[in-house]
Amino acid sequence: MLGLENAPGFVVMVDFQFPMSDVVAVIPYVLPMLFIGLTLLLYQRHLDPKERVRNLMVLVGVICLIASFLLLLYAGFGSVWWGPADLTFGSWWAFVGGLQLVTDVIFGSVAGSIGYVVLVTVLYVILARSVISPPNPDFVALRNELKEAREQAKTLSEEINKLEGEKKTLTEYLNEREDALKKMEEQLASLKEQVAQVEQEKADLEAMLKEAGEAGPVDREYEQELLETISKKDQTITRLQSEIEE
């Protein structure tokens, strides 16, 4: 193929010296791998670490980055690894031969060059559209909502536990009050029984005193004793009624 450098009057103004020419030759393959690797590694941050797709993205992204850097370093330093030009690194000549073959196949014609650029662009657009746009559904937003919901649930759980503790305290207090009220009702019933009993005894004494008066003259001492007993019963009734009112 006749190049422009062979055209009459053509002067090369910018030229790449060796081994930079090999570095330039691998740029069309390094840049797509860098773009793909960086895109995948940036996107995987928004996925669940336990998902297989996320782990696969990390693996492919790391492989693309490592391969691109190794390809760039090998092209730049493989020919002069040991210093002298005749001591190349490993299979550098085979690498250069393969690189030249691939370059000739892809960039040996205008159609091949345009086809390669279009293919890389289409593939990257498809990849970017799949990973840069939010997933459907948007798992990032869902995870944020889930995190907020968990925090709210935790807060509500703490409030519920607090309310349950207060409820337990109030229940214990009410139970104690009910027990005290029950005891007071029992005491009140007992006092009422005592009042009724004392009133009955008082009524019996008054009846005895009345019968004794109707039967004839009554011994003053006996009468006085009955009156004192009735007075004590009145005092007892008054005391019991005061306790009932309290």
PDB file of C-alpha atoms in Angstrom:
ATOM      1  CA  MET A   1       0.000   0.000   0.000  1.00  0.00           C
ATOM      2  CA  LEU A   2       1.324   3.404  -0.965  1.00  0.00           C
ATOM      3  CA  GLY A   3       1.518   5.702   2.045  1.00  0.00           C
ATOM      4  CA  LEU A   4       1.485   9.455   2.164  1.00  0.00           C
ATOM      5  CA  GLU A   5       5.085   9.447   3.234  1.00  0.00           C
ATOM      6  CA  ASN A   6       5.987   8.233  -0.270  1.00  0.00           C
ATOM      7  CA  ALA A   7       4.073  11.051  -1.947  1.00  0.00           C
ATOM      8  CA  PRO A   8       6.204  13.758  -3.560  1.00  0.00           C
ATOM      9  CA  GLY A   9       6.694  16.720  -1.295  1.00  0.00           C
ATOM     10  CA  PHE A  10       5.170  14.990   1.801  1.00  0.00           C
ATOM     11  CA  VAL A  11       7.049  15.674   5.007  1.00  0.00           C
ATOM     12  CA  VAL A  12       6.275  13.902   8.297  1.00  0.00           C
ATOM     13  CA  MET A  13       5.951  16.615  10.929  1.00  0.00           C
ATOM     14  CA  VAL A  14       5.038  14.410  13.907  1.00  0.00           C
ATOM     15  CA  ASP A  15       6.537  10.956  14.367  1.00  0.00           C
ATOM     16  CA  PHE A  16       6.596   8.473  17.272  1.00  0.00           C
ATOM     17  CA  GLN A  17       9.994   7.120  18.148  1.00  0.00           C
ATOM     18  CA  PHE A  18      10.517   3.490  19.137  1.00  0.00           C
ATOM     19  CA  PRO A  19       9.110   2.044  21.415  1.00  0.00           C
ATOM     20  CA  MET A  20       6.386   4.720  21.590  1.00  0.00           C
ATOM     21  CA  SER A  21       5.160   3.581  18.198  1.00  0.00           C
ATOM     22  CA  ASP A  22       4.267   0.202  19.752  1.00  0.00           C
ATOM     23  CA  VAL A  23       2.508   1.967  22.623  1.00  0.00           C
ATOM     24  CA  VAL A  24       0.442   3.969  20.139  1.00  0.00           C
ATOM     25  CA  ALA A  25      -0.344   0.736  18.286  1.00  0.00           C
ATOM     26  CA  VAL A  26      -1.990  -0.819  21.371  1.00  0.00           C
ATOM     27  CA  ILE A  27      -3.994   2.302  22.327  1.00  0.00           C
ATOM     28  CA  PRO A  28      -7.046   1.294  20.189  1.00  0.00           C
ATOM     29  CA  TYR A  29      -7.305  -1.907  22.249  1.00  0.00           C
ATOM     30  CA  VAL A  30      -6.318  -0.473  25.633  1.00  0.00           C
ATOM     31  CA  LEU A  31      -8.829   2.384  25.760  1.00  0.00           C
ATOM     32  CA  PRO A  32     -11.971   0.244  25.219  1.00  0.00           C
ATOM     33  CA  MET A  33     -10.847  -2.159  27.939  1.00  0.00           C
ATOM     34  CA  LEU A  34     -10.182   0.758  30.296  1.00  0.00           C
ATOM     35  CA  PHE A  35     -13.621   2.242  29.624  1.00  0.00           C
ATOM     36  CA  ILE A  36     -15.356  -1.097  30.134  1.00  0.00           C
ATOM     37  CA  GLY A  37     -13.400  -1.947  33.287  1.00  0.00           C
ATOM     38  CA  LEU A  38     -13.951   1.461  34.900  1.00  0.00           C
ATOM     39  CA  THR A  39     -17.647   1.499  33.978  1.00  0.00           C
ATOM     40  CA  LEU A  40     -18.247  -1.920  35.515  1.00  0.00           C
ATOM     41  CA  LEU A  41     -16.283  -1.126  38.675  1.00  0.00           C
ATOM     42  CA  LEU A  42     -18.113   2.175  39.154  1.00  0.00           C
ATOM     43  CA  TYR A  43     -21.525   0.613  38.618  1.00  0.00           C
ATOM     44  CA  GLN A  44     -21.031  -2.393  40.905  1.00  0.00           C
ATOM     45  CA  ARG A  45     -20.992  -0.073  43.936  1.00  0.00           C
ATOM     46  CA  HIS A  46     -24.767   0.299  43.623  1.00  0.00           C
ATOM     47  CA  LEU A  47     -25.462  -3.439  43.695  1.00  0.00           C
ATOM     48  CA  ASP A  48     -25.825  -5.878  46.544  1.00  0.00           C
ATOM     49  CA  PRO A  49     -22.392  -7.353  47.407  1.00  0.00           C
ATOM     50  CA  LYS A  50     -23.981 -10.809  47.600  1.00  0.00           C
ATOM     51  CA  GLU A  51     -25.311 -10.754  44.033  1.00  0.00           C
ATOM     52  CA  ARG A  52     -23.536 -12.884  41.444  1.00  0.00           C
ATOM     53  CA  VAL A  53     -23.945 -10.218  38.768  1.00  0.00           C
ATOM     54  CA  ARG A  54     -22.104  -7.718  40.933  1.00  0.00           C
ATOM     55  CA  ASN A  55     -19.254 -10.147  41.606  1.00  0.00           C
ATOM     56  CA  LEU A  56     -19.040 -10.961  37.889  1.00  0.00           C
ATOM     57  CA  MET A  57     -18.840  -7.240  37.092  1.00  0.00           C
ATOM     58  CA  VAL A  58     -16.002  -6.817  39.573  1.00  0.00           C
ATOM     59  CA  LEU A  59     -14.125  -9.762  38.062  1.00  0.00           C
ATOM     60  CA  VAL A  60     -14.542  -8.564  34.468  1.00  0.00           C
ATOM     61  CA  GLY A  61     -13.649  -4.981  35.419  1.00  0.00           C
ATOM     62  CA  VAL A  62     -10.462  -6.031  37.209  1.00  0.00           C
ATOM     63  CA  ILE A  63      -9.470  -8.312  34.320  1.00  0.00           C
ATOM     64  CA  CYS A  64      -9.988  -5.478  31.804  1.00  0.00           C
ATOM     65  CA  LEU A  65      -7.900  -3.042  33.845  1.00  0.00           C
ATOM     66  CA  ILE A  66      -5.086  -5.519  34.451  1.00  0.00           C
ATOM     67  CA  ALA A  67      -5.046  -6.632  30.810  1.00  0.00           C
ATOM     68  CA  SER A  68      -4.971  -3.048  29.529  1.00  0.00           C
ATOM     69  CA  PHE A  69      -2.107  -2.038  31.820  1.00  0.00           C
ATOM     70  CA  LEU A  70      -0.117  -5.199  31.058  1.00  0.00           C
ATOM     71  CA  LEU A  71      -0.655  -4.696  27.339  1.00  0.00           C
ATOM     72  CA  LEU A  72       0.518  -1.103  27.591  1.00  0.00           C
ATOM     73  CA  LEU A  73       3.546  -1.946  29.736  1.00  0.00           C
ATOM     74  CA  TYR A  74       4.509  -4.928  27.600  1.00  0.00           C
ATOM     75  CA  ALA A  75       4.336  -2.853  24.434  1.00  0.00           C
ATOM     76  CA  GLY A  76       6.459  -0.111  25.972  1.00  0.00           C
ATOM     77  CA  PHE A  77       9.071  -2.079  27.906  1.00  0.00           C
ATOM     78  CA  GLY A  78       9.058  -5.571  26.410  1.00  0.00           C
ATOM     79  CA  SER A  79      11.642  -4.719  23.780  1.00  0.00           C
ATOM     80  CA  VAL A  80      14.163  -3.174  26.186  1.00  0.00           C
ATOM     81  CA  TRP A  81      13.440  -5.099  29.369  1.00  0.00           C
ATOM     82  CA  TRP A  82      17.048  -6.090  29.957  1.00  0.00           C
ATOM     83  CA  GLY A  83      18.621  -2.915  28.658  1.00  0.00           C
ATOM     84  CA  PRO A  84      20.283  -3.961  25.380  1.00  0.00           C
ATOM     85  CA  ALA A  85      18.008  -3.988  22.365  1.00  0.00           C
ATOM     86  CA  ASP A  86      18.887  -7.592  21.519  1.00  0.00           C
ATOM     87  CA  LEU A  87      17.690  -8.874  24.931  1.00  0.00           C
ATOM     88  CA  THR A  88      13.926  -8.577  24.757  1.00  0.00           C
ATOM     89  CA  PHE A  89      11.460  -9.784  27.367  1.00  0.00           C
ATOM     90  CA  GLY A  90      10.214 -13.309  26.726  1.00  0.00           C
ATOM     91  CA  SER A  91       8.031 -13.658  23.646  1.00  0.00           C
ATOM     92  CA  TRP A  92       8.112  -9.999  22.707  1.00  0.00           C
ATOM     93  CA  TRP A  93       8.717 -10.732  19.039  1.00  0.00           C
ATOM     94  CA  ALA A  94       5.697 -13.048  18.955  1.00  0.00           C
ATOM     95  CA  PHE A  95       3.692 -10.317  20.694  1.00  0.00           C
ATOM     96  CA  VAL A  96       4.748  -7.733  18.129  1.00  0.00           C
ATOM     97  CA  GLY A  97       3.931 -10.144  15.302  1.00  0.00           C
ATOM     98  CA  GLY A  98       0.444 -10.789  16.683  1.00  0.00           C
ATOM     99  CA  LEU A  99      -0.122  -7.083  17.282  1.00  0.00           C
ATOM    100  CA  GLN A 100       0.935  -6.311  13.726  1.00  0.00           C
ATOM    101  CA  LEU A 101      -1.372  -9.007  12.360  1.00  0.00           C
ATOM    102  CA  VAL A 102      -4.398  -7.745  14.309  1.00  0.00           C
ATOM    103  CA  THR A 103      -3.596  -4.152  13.347  1.00  0.00           C
ATOM    104  CA  ASP A 104      -3.306  -5.078   9.682  1.00  0.00           C
ATOM    105  CA  VAL A 105      -6.636  -6.934   9.790  1.00  0.00           C
ATOM    106  CA  ILE A 106      -8.531  -4.135  11.535  1.00  0.00           C
ATOM    107  CA  PHE A 107      -6.798  -1.004  10.324  1.00  0.00           C
ATOM    108  CA  GLY A 108      -5.550  -2.290   6.992  1.00  0.00           C
ATOM    109  CA  SER A 109      -8.443  -0.562   5.274  1.00  0.00           C
ATOM    110  CA  VAL A 110     -10.717   2.396   5.840  1.00  0.00           C
ATOM    111  CA  ALA A 111     -13.776   0.133   6.017  1.00  0.00           C
ATOM    112  CA  GLY A 112     -12.163  -2.068   8.671  1.00  0.00           C
ATOM    113  CA  SER A 113     -11.123   0.953  10.731  1.00  0.00           C
ATOM    114  CA  ILE A 114     -14.592   2.497  10.602  1.00  0.00           C
ATOM    115  CA  GLY A 115     -16.185  -0.872  11.346  1.00  0.00           C
ATOM    116  CA  TYR A 116     -13.958  -1.339  14.425  1.00  0.00           C
ATOM    117  CA  VAL A 117     -14.765   2.132  15.742  1.00  0.00           C
ATOM    118  CA  VAL A 118     -18.489   1.635  15.140  1.00  0.00           C
ATOM    119  CA  LEU A 119     -18.429  -1.804  16.773  1.00  0.00           C
ATOM    120  CA  VAL A 120     -16.593  -0.559  19.868  1.00  0.00           C
ATOM    121  CA  THR A 121     -18.918   2.449  20.112  1.00  0.00           C
ATOM    122  CA  VAL A 122     -22.077   0.332  19.813  1.00  0.00           C
ATOM    123  CA  LEU A 123     -20.852  -2.198  22.372  1.00  0.00           C
ATOM    124  CA  TYR A 124     -19.914   0.530  24.821  1.00  0.00           C
ATOM    125  CA  VAL A 125     -23.250   2.315  24.325  1.00  0.00           C
ATOM    126  CA  ILE A 126     -25.100  -0.934  25.031  1.00  0.00           C
ATOM    127  CA  LEU A 127     -22.995  -1.539  28.131  1.00  0.00           C
ATOM    128  CA  ALA A 128     -23.353   2.051  29.322  1.00  0.00           C
ATOM    129  CA  ARG A 129     -27.103   2.036  28.774  1.00  0.00           C
ATOM    130  CA  SER A 130     -27.400  -1.144  30.817  1.00  0.00           C
ATOM    131  CA  VAL A 131     -25.240  -0.106  33.741  1.00  0.00           C
ATOM    132  CA  ILE A 132     -25.223   3.682  33.915  1.00  0.00           C
ATOM    133  CA  SER A 133     -29.004   4.103  33.890  1.00  0.00           C
ATOM    134  CA  PRO A 134     -30.678   3.129  37.173  1.00  0.00           C
ATOM    135  CA  PRO A 135     -31.863  -0.477  37.358  1.00  0.00           C
ATOM    136  CA  ASN A 136     -35.559  -1.187  37.049  1.00  0.00           C
ATOM    137  CA  PRO A 137     -36.585  -1.205  39.792  1.00  0.00           C
ATOM    138  CA  ASP A 138     -34.067   1.254  41.211  1.00  0.00           C
ATOM    139  CA  PHE A 139     -32.379  -0.987  43.777  1.00  0.00           C
ATOM    140  CA  VAL A 140     -30.328   1.894  45.148  1.00  0.00           C
ATOM    141  CA  ALA A 141     -33.444   3.859  46.058  1.00  0.00           C
ATOM    142  CA  LEU A 142     -35.089   0.693  47.358  1.00  0.00           C
ATOM    143  CA  ARG A 143     -32.106  -0.039  49.600  1.00  0.00           C
ATOM    144  CA  ASN A 144     -32.201   3.511  50.955  1.00  0.00           C
ATOM    145  CA  GLU A 145     -35.918   3.191  51.644  1.00  0.00           C
ATOM    146  CA  LEU A 146     -35.336  -0.193  53.249  1.00  0.00           C
ATOM    147  CA  LYS A 147     -32.613   1.277  55.444  1.00  0.00           C
ATOM    148  CA  GLU A 148     -34.910   4.114  56.536  1.00  0.00           C
ATOM    149  CA  ALA A 149     -37.742   1.646  57.136  1.00  0.00           C
ATOM    150  CA  ARG A 150     -35.453  -0.499  59.304  1.00  0.00           C
ATOM    151  CA  GLU A 151     -34.403   2.543  61.321  1.00  0.00           C
ATOM    152  CA  GLN A 152     -38.037   3.554  61.777  1.00  0.00           C
ATOM    153  CA  ALA A 153     -38.938  -0.009  62.729  1.00  0.00           C
ATOM    154  CA  LYS A 154     -36.120  -0.013  65.278  1.00  0.00           C
ATOM    155  CA  THR A 155     -37.359   3.278  66.731  1.00  0.00           C
ATOM    156  CA  LEU A 156     -40.937   2.011  66.842  1.00  0.00           C
ATOM    157  CA  SER A 157     -39.776  -1.219  68.461  1.00  0.00           C
ATOM    158  CA  GLU A 158     -37.993   0.752  71.172  1.00  0.00           C
ATOM    159  CA  GLU A 159     -41.106   2.872  71.746  1.00  0.00           C
ATOM    160  CA  ILE A 160     -43.278  -0.250  71.860  1.00  0.00           C
ATOM    161  CA  ASN A 161     -40.946  -1.841  74.408  1.00  0.00           C
ATOM    162  CA  LYS A 162     -41.085   1.354  76.456  1.00  0.00           C
ATOM    163  CA  LEU A 163     -44.886   1.432  76.318  1.00  0.00           C
ATOM    164  CA  GLU A 164     -45.054  -2.244  77.228  1.00  0.00           C
ATOM    165  CA  GLY A 165     -42.847  -1.529  80.246  1.00  0.00           C
ATOM    166  CA  GLU A 166     -45.115   1.331  81.306  1.00  0.00           C
ATOM    167  CA  LYS A 167     -48.161  -0.856  80.724  1.00  0.00           C
ATOM    168  CA  LYS A 168     -46.647  -3.576  82.892  1.00  0.00           C
ATOM    169  CA  THR A 169     -45.935  -1.058  85.654  1.00  0.00           C
ATOM    170  CA  LEU A 170     -49.482   0.323  85.481  1.00  0.00           C
ATOM    171  CA  THR A 171     -50.924  -3.191  85.470  1.00  0.00           C
ATOM    172  CA  GLU A 172     -48.939  -4.091  88.572  1.00  0.00           C
ATOM    173  CA  TYR A 173     -50.054  -0.848  90.227  1.00  0.00           C
ATOM    174  CA  LEU A 174     -53.701  -1.512  89.360  1.00  0.00           C
ATOM    175  CA  ASN A 175     -53.422  -5.069  90.637  1.00  0.00           C
ATOM    176  CA  GLU A 176     -52.006  -3.764  93.899  1.00  0.00           C
ATOM    177  CA  ARG A 177     -54.804  -1.210  94.157  1.00  0.00           C
ATOM    178  CA  GLU A 178     -57.404  -3.865  93.404  1.00  0.00           C
ATOM    179  CA  ASP A 179     -55.939  -6.101  96.105  1.00  0.00           C
ATOM    180  CA  ALA A 180     -55.947  -3.195  98.556  1.00  0.00           C
ATOM    181  CA  LEU A 181     -59.525  -2.319  97.595  1.00  0.00           C
ATOM    182  CA  LYS A 182     -60.570  -5.912  98.048  1.00  0.00           C
ATOM    183  CA  LYS A 183     -59.005  -5.984 101.512  1.00  0.00           C
ATOM    184  CA  MET A 184     -60.704  -2.708 102.392  1.00  0.00           C
ATOM    185  CA  GLU A 185     -64.060  -4.077 101.229  1.00  0.00           C
ATOM    186  CA  GLU A 186     -63.504  -7.142 103.390  1.00  0.00           C
ATOM    187  CA  GLN A 187     -62.610  -4.923 106.345  1.00  0.00           C
ATOM    188  CA  LEU A 188     -65.688  -2.781 105.668  1.00  0.00           C
ATOM    189  CA  ALA A 189     -67.922  -5.830 105.588  1.00  0.00           C
ATOM    190  CA  SER A 190     -66.350  -7.022 108.825  1.00  0.00           C
ATOM    191  CA  LEU A 191     -66.898  -3.625 110.456  1.00  0.00           C
ATOM    192  CA  LYS A 192     -70.520  -3.554 109.303  1.00  0.00           C
ATOM    193  CA  GLU A 193     -71.023  -6.988 110.811  1.00  0.00           C
ATOM    194  CA  GLN A 194     -69.475  -5.784 114.058  1.00  0.00           C
ATOM    195  CA  VAL A 195     -71.730  -2.703 114.055  1.00  0.00           C
ATOM    196  CA  ALA A 196     -74.782  -4.858 113.444  1.00  0.00           C
ATOM    197  CA  GLN A 197     -73.692  -7.226 116.198  1.00  0.00           C
ATOM    198  CA  VAL A 198     -73.081  -4.396 118.664  1.00  0.00           C
ATOM    199  CA  GLU A 199     -76.408  -2.760 117.776  1.00  0.00           C
ATOM    200  CA  GLN A 200     -78.118  -6.079 118.335  1.00  0.00           C
ATOM    201  CA  GLU A 201     -76.398  -6.438 121.723  1.00  0.00           C
ATOM    202  CA  LYS A 202     -77.424  -2.871 122.577  1.00  0.00           C
ATOM    203  CA  ALA A 203     -81.006  -3.582 121.593  1.00  0.00           C
ATOM    204  CA  ASP A 204     -80.968  -6.737 123.714  1.00  0.00           C
ATOM    205  CA  LEU A 205     -79.623  -4.812 126.700  1.00  0.00           C
ATOM    206  CA  GLU A 206     -82.245  -2.101 126.287  1.00  0.00           C
ATOM    207  CA  ALA A 207     -84.928  -4.761 126.081  1.00  0.00           C
ATOM    208  CA  MET A 208     -83.542  -6.416 129.215  1.00  0.00           C
ATOM    209  CA  LEU A 209     -83.521  -3.062 131.009  1.00  0.00           C
ATOM    210  CA  LYS A 210     -87.094  -2.345 129.923  1.00  0.00           C
ATOM    211  CA  GLU A 211     -88.305  -5.785 131.010  1.00  0.00           C
ATOM    212  CA  ALA A 212     -86.579  -5.415 134.345  1.00  0.00           C
ATOM    213  CA  GLY A 213     -88.311  -2.043 134.918  1.00  0.00           C
ATOM    214  CA  GLU A 214     -91.718  -3.462 134.072  1.00  0.00           C
ATOM    215  CA  ALA A 215     -91.217  -6.471 136.352  1.00  0.00           C
ATOM    216  CA  GLY A 216     -90.729  -4.338 139.439  1.00  0.00           C
ATOM    217  CA  PRO A 217     -88.160  -2.317 141.303  1.00  0.00           C
ATOM    218  CA  VAL A 218     -84.723  -2.748 139.734  1.00  0.00           C
ATOM    219  CA  ASP A 219     -81.470  -2.919 141.614  1.00  0.00           C
ATOM    220  CA  ARG A 220     -79.718   0.384 141.090  1.00  0.00           C
ATOM    221  CA  GLU A 221     -76.341  -1.278 140.648  1.00  0.00           C
ATOM    222  CA  TYR A 222     -77.698  -3.689 138.043  1.00  0.00           C
ATOM    223  CA  GLU A 223     -79.439  -0.846 136.269  1.00  0.00           C
ATOM    224  CA  GLN A 224     -76.271   1.239 136.334  1.00  0.00           C
ATOM    225  CA  GLU A 225     -74.261  -1.686 135.008  1.00  0.00           C
ATOM    226  CA  LEU A 226     -76.689  -2.123 132.109  1.00  0.00           C
ATOM    227  CA  LEU A 227     -76.584   1.588 131.343  1.00  0.00           C
ATOM    228  CA  GLU A 228     -72.777   1.572 131.338  1.00  0.00           C
ATOM    229  CA  THR A 229     -72.780  -1.452 129.064  1.00  0.00           C
ATOM    230  CA  ILE A 230     -75.218   0.260 126.699  1.00  0.00           C
ATOM    231  CA  SER A 231     -73.015   3.392 126.756  1.00  0.00           C
ATOM    232  CA  LYS A 232     -69.954   1.323 125.851  1.00  0.00           C
ATOM    233  CA  LYS A 233     -71.886  -0.283 123.034  1.00  0.00           C
ATOM    234  CA  ASP A 234     -72.825   3.195 121.768  1.00  0.00           C
ATOM    235  CA  GLN A 235     -69.172   4.214 121.858  1.00  0.00           C
ATOM    236  CA  THR A 236     -68.203   1.057 120.032  1.00  0.00           C
ATOM    237  CA  ILE A 237     -70.845   1.698 117.368  1.00  0.00           C
ATOM    238  CA  THR A 238     -69.646   5.299 116.971  1.00  0.00           C
ATOM    239  CA  ARG A 239     -66.020   4.157 116.635  1.00  0.00           C
ATOM    240  CA  LEU A 240     -66.895   1.499 114.070  1.00  0.00           C
ATOM    241  CA  GLN A 241     -68.972   3.955 112.062  1.00  0.00           C
ATOM    242  CA  SER A 242     -66.041   6.392 112.076  1.00  0.00           C
ATOM    243  CA  GLU A 243     -63.745   3.653 110.750  1.00  0.00           C
ATOM    244  CA  ILE A 244     -66.296   2.819 108.058  1.00  0.00           C
ATOM    245  CA  GLU A 245     -66.466   6.470 106.981  1.00  0.00           C
ATOM    246  CA  GLU A 246     -62.675   6.654 106.798  1.00  0.00           C
TER     247      GLU A 246
END
